[in-house]
Structure formats: C-alpha cells, structure tokens
mmCIF file of N, CA, C and O in Angstrom:
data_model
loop_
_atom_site.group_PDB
_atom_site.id
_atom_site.type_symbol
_atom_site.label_atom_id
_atom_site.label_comp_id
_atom_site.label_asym_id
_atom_site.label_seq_id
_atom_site.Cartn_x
_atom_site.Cartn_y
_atom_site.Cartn_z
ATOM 1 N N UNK A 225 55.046 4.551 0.017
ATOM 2 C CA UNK A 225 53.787 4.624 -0.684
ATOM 3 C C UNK A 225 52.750 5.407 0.104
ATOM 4 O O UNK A 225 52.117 6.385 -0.293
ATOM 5 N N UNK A 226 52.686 4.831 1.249
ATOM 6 C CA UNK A 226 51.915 5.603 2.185
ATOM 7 C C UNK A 226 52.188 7.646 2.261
ATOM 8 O O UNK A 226 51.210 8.394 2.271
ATOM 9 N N UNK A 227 53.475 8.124 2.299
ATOM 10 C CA UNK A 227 53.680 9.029 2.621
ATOM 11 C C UNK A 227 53.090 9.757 0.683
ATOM 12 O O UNK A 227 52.446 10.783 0.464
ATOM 13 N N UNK A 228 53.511 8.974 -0.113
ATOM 14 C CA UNK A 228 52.807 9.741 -1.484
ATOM 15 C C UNK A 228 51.310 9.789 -1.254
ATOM 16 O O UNK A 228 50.926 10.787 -1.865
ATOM 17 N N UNK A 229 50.380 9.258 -0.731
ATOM 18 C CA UNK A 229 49.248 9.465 -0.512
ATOM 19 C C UNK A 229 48.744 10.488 -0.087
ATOM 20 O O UNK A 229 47.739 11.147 -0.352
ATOM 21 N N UNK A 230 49.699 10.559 0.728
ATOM 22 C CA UNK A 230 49.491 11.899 2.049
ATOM 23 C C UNK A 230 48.802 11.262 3.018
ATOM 24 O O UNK A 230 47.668 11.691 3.230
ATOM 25 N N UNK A 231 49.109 10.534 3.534
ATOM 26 C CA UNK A 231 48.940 9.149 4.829
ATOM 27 C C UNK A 231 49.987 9.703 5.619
ATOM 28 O O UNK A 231 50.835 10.500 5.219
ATOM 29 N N UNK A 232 49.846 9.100 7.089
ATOM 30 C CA UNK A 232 50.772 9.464 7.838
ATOM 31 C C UNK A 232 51.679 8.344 8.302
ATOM 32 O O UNK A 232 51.123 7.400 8.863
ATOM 33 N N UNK A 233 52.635 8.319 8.193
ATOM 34 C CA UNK A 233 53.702 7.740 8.191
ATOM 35 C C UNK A 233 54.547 7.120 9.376
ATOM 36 O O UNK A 233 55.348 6.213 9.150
ATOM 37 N N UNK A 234 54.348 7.628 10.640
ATOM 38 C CA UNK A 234 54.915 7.634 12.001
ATOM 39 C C UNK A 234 54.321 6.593 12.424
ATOM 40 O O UNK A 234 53.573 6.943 13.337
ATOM 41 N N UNK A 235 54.257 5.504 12.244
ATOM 42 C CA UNK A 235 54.106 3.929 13.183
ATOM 43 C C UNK A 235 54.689 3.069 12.140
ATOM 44 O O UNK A 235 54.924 3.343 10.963
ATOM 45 N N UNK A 236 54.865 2.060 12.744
ATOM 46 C CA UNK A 236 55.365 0.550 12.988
ATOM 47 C C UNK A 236 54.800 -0.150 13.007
ATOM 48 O O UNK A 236 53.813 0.059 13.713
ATOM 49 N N UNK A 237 54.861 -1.624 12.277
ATOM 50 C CA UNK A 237 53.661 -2.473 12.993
ATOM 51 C C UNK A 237 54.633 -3.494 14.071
ATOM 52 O O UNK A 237 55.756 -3.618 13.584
ATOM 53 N N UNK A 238 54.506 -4.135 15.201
ATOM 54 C CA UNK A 238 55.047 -5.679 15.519
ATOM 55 C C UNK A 238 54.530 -6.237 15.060
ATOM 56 O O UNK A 238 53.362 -6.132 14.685
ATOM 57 N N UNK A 239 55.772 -7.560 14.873
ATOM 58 C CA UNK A 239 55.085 -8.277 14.169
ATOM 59 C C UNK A 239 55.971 -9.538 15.075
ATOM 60 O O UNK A 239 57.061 -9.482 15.645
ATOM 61 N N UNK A 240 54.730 -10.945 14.883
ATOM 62 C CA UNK A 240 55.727 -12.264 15.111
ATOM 63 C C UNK A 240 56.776 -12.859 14.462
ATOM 64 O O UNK A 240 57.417 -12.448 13.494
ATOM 65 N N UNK A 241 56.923 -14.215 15.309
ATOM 66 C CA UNK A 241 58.090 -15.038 14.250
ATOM 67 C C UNK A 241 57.692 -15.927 13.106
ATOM 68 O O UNK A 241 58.395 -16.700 12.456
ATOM 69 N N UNK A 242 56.112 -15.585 12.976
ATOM 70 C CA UNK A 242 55.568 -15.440 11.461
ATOM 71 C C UNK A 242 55.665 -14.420 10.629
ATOM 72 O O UNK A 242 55.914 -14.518 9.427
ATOM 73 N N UNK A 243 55.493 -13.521 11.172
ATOM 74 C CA UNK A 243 55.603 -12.182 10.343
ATOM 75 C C UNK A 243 53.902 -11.542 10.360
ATOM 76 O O UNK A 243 53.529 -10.521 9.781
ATOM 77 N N UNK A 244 53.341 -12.156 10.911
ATOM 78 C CA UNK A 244 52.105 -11.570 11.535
ATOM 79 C C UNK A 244 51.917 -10.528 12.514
ATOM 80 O O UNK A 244 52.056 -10.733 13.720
ATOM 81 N N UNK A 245 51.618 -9.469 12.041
ATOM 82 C CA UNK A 245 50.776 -8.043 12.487
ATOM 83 C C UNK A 245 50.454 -8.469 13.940
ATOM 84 O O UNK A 245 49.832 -9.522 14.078
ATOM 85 N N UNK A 246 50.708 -7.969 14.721
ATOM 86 C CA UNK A 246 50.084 -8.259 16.083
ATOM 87 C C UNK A 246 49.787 -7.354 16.887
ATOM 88 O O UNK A 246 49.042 -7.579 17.841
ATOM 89 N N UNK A 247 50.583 -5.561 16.527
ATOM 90 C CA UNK A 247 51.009 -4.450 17.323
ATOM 91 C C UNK A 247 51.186 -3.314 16.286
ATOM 92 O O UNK A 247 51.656 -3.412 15.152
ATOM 93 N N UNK A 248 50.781 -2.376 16.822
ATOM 94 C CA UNK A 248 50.574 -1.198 16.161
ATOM 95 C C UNK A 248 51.592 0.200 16.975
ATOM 96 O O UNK A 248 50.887 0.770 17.808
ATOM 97 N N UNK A 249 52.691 0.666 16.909
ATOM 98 C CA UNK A 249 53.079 1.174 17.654
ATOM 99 C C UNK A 249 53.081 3.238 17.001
ATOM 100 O O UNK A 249 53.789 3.762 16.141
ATOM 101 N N UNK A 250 52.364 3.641 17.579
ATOM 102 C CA UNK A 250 52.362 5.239 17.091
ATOM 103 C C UNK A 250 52.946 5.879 18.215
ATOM 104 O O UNK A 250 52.975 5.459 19.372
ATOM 105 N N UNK A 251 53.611 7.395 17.564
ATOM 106 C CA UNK A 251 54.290 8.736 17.799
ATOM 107 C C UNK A 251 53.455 8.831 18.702
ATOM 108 O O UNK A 251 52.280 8.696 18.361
ATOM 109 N N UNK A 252 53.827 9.151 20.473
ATOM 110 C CA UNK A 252 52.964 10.007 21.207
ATOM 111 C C UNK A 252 52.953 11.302 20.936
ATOM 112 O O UNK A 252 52.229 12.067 21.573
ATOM 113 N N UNK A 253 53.688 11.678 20.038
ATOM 114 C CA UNK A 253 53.029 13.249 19.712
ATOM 115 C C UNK A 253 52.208 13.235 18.446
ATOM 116 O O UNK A 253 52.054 14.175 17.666
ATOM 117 N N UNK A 254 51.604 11.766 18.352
ATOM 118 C CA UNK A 254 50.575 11.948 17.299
ATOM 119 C C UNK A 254 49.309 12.931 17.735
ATOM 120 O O UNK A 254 48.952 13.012 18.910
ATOM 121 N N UNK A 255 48.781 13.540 16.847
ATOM 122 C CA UNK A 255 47.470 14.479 17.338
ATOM 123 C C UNK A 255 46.659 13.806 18.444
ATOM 124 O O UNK A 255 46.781 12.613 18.719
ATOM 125 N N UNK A 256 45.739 14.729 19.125
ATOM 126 C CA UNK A 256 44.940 13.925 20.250
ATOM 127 C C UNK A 256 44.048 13.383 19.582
ATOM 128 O O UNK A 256 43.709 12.249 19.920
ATOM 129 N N UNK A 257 43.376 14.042 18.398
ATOM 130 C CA UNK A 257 42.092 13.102 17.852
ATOM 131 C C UNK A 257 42.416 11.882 17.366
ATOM 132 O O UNK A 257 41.551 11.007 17.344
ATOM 133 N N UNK A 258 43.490 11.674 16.978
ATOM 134 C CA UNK A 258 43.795 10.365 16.804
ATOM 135 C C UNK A 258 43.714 9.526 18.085
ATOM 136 O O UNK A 258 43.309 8.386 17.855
ATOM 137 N N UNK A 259 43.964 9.756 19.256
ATOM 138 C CA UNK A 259 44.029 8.978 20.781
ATOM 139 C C UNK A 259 42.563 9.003 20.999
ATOM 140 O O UNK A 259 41.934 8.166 21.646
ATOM 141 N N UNK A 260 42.056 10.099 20.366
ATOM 142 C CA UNK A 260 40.716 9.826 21.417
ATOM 143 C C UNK A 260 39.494 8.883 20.453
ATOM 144 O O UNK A 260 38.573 8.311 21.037
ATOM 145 N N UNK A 261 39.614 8.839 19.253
ATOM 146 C CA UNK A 261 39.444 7.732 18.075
ATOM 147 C C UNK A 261 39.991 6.133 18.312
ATOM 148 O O UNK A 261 39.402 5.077 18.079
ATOM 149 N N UNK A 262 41.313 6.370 18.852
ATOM 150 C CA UNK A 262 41.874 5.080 19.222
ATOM 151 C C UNK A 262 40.610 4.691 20.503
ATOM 152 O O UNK A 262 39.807 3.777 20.314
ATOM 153 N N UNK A 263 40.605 5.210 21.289
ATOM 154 C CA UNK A 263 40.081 4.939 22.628
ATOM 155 C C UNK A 263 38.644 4.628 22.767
ATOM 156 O O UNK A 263 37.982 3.813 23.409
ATOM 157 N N UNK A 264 38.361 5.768 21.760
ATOM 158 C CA UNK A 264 36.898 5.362 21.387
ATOM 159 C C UNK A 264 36.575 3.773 20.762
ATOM 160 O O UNK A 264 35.469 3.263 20.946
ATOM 161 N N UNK A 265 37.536 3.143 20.095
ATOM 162 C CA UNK A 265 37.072 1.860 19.222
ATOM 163 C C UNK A 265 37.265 1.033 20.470
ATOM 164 O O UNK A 265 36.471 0.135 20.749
ATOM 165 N N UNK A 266 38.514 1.378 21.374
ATOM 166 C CA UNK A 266 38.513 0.208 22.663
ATOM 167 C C UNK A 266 37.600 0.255 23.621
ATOM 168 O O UNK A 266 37.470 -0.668 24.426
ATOM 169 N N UNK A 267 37.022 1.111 23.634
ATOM 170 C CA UNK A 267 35.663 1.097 24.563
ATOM 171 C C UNK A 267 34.404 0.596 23.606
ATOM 172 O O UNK A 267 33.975 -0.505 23.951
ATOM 173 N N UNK A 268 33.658 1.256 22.349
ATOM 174 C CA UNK A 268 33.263 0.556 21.669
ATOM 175 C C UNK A 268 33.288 -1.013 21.528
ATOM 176 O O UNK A 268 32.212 -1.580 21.715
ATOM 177 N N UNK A 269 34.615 -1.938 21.158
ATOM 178 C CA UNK A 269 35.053 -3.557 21.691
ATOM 179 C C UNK A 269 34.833 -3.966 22.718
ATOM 180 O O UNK A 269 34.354 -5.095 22.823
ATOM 181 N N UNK A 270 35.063 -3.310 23.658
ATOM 182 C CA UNK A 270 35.023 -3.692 25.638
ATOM 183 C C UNK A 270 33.341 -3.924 25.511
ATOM 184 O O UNK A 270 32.825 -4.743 26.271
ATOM 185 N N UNK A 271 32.274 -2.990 24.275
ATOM 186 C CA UNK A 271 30.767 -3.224 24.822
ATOM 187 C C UNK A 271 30.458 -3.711 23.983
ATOM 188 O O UNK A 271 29.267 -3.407 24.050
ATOM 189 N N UNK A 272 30.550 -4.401 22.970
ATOM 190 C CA UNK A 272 29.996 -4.920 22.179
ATOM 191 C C UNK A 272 28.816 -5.859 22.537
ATOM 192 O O UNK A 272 27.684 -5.700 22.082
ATOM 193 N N UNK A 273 29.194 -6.919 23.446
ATOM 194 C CA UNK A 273 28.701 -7.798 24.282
ATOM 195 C C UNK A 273 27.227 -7.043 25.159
ATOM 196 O O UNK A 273 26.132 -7.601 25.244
ATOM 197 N N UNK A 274 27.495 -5.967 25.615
ATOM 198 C CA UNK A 274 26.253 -5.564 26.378
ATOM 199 C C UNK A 274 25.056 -5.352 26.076
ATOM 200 O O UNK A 274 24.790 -5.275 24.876
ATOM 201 N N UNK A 275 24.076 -5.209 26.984
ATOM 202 C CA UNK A 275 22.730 -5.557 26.248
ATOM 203 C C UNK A 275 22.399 -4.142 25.682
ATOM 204 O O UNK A 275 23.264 -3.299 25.918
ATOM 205 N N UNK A 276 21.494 -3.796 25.100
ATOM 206 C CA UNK A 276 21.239 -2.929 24.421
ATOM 207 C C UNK A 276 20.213 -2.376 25.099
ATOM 208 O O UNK A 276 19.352 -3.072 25.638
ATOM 209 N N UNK A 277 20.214 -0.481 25.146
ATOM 210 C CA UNK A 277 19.093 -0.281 26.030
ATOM 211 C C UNK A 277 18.111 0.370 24.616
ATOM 212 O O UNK A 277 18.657 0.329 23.514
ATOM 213 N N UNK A 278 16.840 0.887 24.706
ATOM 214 C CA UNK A 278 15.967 0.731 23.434
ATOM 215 C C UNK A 278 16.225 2.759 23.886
ATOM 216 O O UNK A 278 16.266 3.273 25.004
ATOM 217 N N UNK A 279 16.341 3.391 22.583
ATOM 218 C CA UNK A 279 15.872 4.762 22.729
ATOM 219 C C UNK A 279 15.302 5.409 24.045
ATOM 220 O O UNK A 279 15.888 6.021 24.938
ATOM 221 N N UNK A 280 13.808 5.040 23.866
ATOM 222 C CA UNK A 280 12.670 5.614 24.332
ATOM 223 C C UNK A 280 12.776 4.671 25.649
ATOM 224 O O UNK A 280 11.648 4.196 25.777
ATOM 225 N N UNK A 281 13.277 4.376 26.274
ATOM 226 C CA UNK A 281 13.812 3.459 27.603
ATOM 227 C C UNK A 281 14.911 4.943 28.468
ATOM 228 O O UNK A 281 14.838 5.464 29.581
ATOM 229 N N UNK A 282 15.825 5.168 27.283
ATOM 230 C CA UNK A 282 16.710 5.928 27.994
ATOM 231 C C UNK A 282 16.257 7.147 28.304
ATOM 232 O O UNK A 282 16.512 7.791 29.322
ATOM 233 N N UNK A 283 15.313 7.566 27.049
ATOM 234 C CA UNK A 283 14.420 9.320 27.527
ATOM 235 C C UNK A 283 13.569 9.122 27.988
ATOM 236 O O UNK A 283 12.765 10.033 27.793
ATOM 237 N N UNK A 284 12.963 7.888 28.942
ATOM 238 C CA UNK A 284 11.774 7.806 29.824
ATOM 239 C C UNK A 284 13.086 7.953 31.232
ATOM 240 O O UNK A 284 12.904 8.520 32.310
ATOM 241 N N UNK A 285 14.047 7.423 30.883
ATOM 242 C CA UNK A 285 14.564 7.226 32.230
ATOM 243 C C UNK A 285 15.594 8.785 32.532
ATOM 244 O O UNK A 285 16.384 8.877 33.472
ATOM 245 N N UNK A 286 15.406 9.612 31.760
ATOM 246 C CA UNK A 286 16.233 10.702 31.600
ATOM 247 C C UNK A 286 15.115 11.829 31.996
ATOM 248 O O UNK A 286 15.414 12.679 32.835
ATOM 249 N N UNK A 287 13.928 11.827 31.432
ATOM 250 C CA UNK A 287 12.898 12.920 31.960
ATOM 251 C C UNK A 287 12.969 12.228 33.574
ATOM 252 O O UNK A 287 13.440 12.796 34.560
ATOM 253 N N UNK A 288 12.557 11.290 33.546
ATOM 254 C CA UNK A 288 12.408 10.867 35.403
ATOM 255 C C UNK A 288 13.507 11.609 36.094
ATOM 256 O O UNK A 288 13.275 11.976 37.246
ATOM 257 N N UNK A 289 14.466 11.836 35.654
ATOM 258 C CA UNK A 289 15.514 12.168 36.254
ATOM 259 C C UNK A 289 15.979 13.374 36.291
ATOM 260 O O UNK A 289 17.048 13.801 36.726
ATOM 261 N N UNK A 290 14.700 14.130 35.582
ATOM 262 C CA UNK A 290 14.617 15.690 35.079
ATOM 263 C C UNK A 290 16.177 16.003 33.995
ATOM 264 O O UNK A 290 16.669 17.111 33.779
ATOM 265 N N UNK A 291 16.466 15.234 33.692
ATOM 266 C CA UNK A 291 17.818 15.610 32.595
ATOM 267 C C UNK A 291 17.238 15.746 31.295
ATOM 268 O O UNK A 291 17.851 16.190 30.324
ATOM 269 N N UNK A 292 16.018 15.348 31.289
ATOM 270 C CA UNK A 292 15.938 15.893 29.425
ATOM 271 C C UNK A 292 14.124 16.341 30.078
ATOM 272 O O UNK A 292 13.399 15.675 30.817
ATOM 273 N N UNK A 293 13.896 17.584 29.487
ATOM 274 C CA UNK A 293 12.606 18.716 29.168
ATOM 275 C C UNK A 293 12.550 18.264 27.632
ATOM 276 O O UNK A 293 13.390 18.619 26.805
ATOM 277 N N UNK A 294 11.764 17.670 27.433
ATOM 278 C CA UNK A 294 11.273 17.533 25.432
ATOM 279 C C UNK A 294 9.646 16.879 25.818
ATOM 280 O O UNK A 294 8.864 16.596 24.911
#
C-alpha cells in the first residue's frame, strides 16, 4: 500500500511479543536528509525539558559578543 502511494518502502518495524512497534529499522543508504531529520527530532526530544531562552536575551547576548551588527 505504502509503495502505491509513492511512500518509501525500505524499513521494518520491531516489534514485541505483543506485537507492539518498538523499533524502526531503515536502509543506510537511505538519503542523508532523511538522517539528518531523524537526528534533528532526537536532539529536539533530548531538549524539550530545557529552559527556554527569550529572543531578545539571545541578540542582546550576540551583539555583546559582536556576532550580530542589526
């Protein structure tokens, strides 16, 4: 079904001795934007938790640092 879509087709899921999804296994010769999308959501998850810095916090602390002229 997937491949009539025009979806890509090259993974697997694991699964338990429920039959529950647990693992996602893809083609390492899948494209890189796909890896770097993957990688991006696991770093994204890893910060979820962190505090948040405000805009105008980061371009006060970025002119100080002469990295941003605006």
């Amino acid at each position: 079904m997937l491949a009539e879509c025009g979806e890509p087709t090259d993974f697997q899921f694991l699964v338990d001795s429920q039959g529950e999804k647990i693992a996602l296994l893809l083609e390492f010769e899948y494209p890189g934007e796909l890896w770097e999308n993957v990688y991006d959501c696991l770093i994204i998850e890893s910060r979820k938790d962190e505090p948040r810095v405000p805009w105008e916090e980061i371009k006060r602390q970025l002119k100080e640092k002469g990295m941003l002229n605006v």
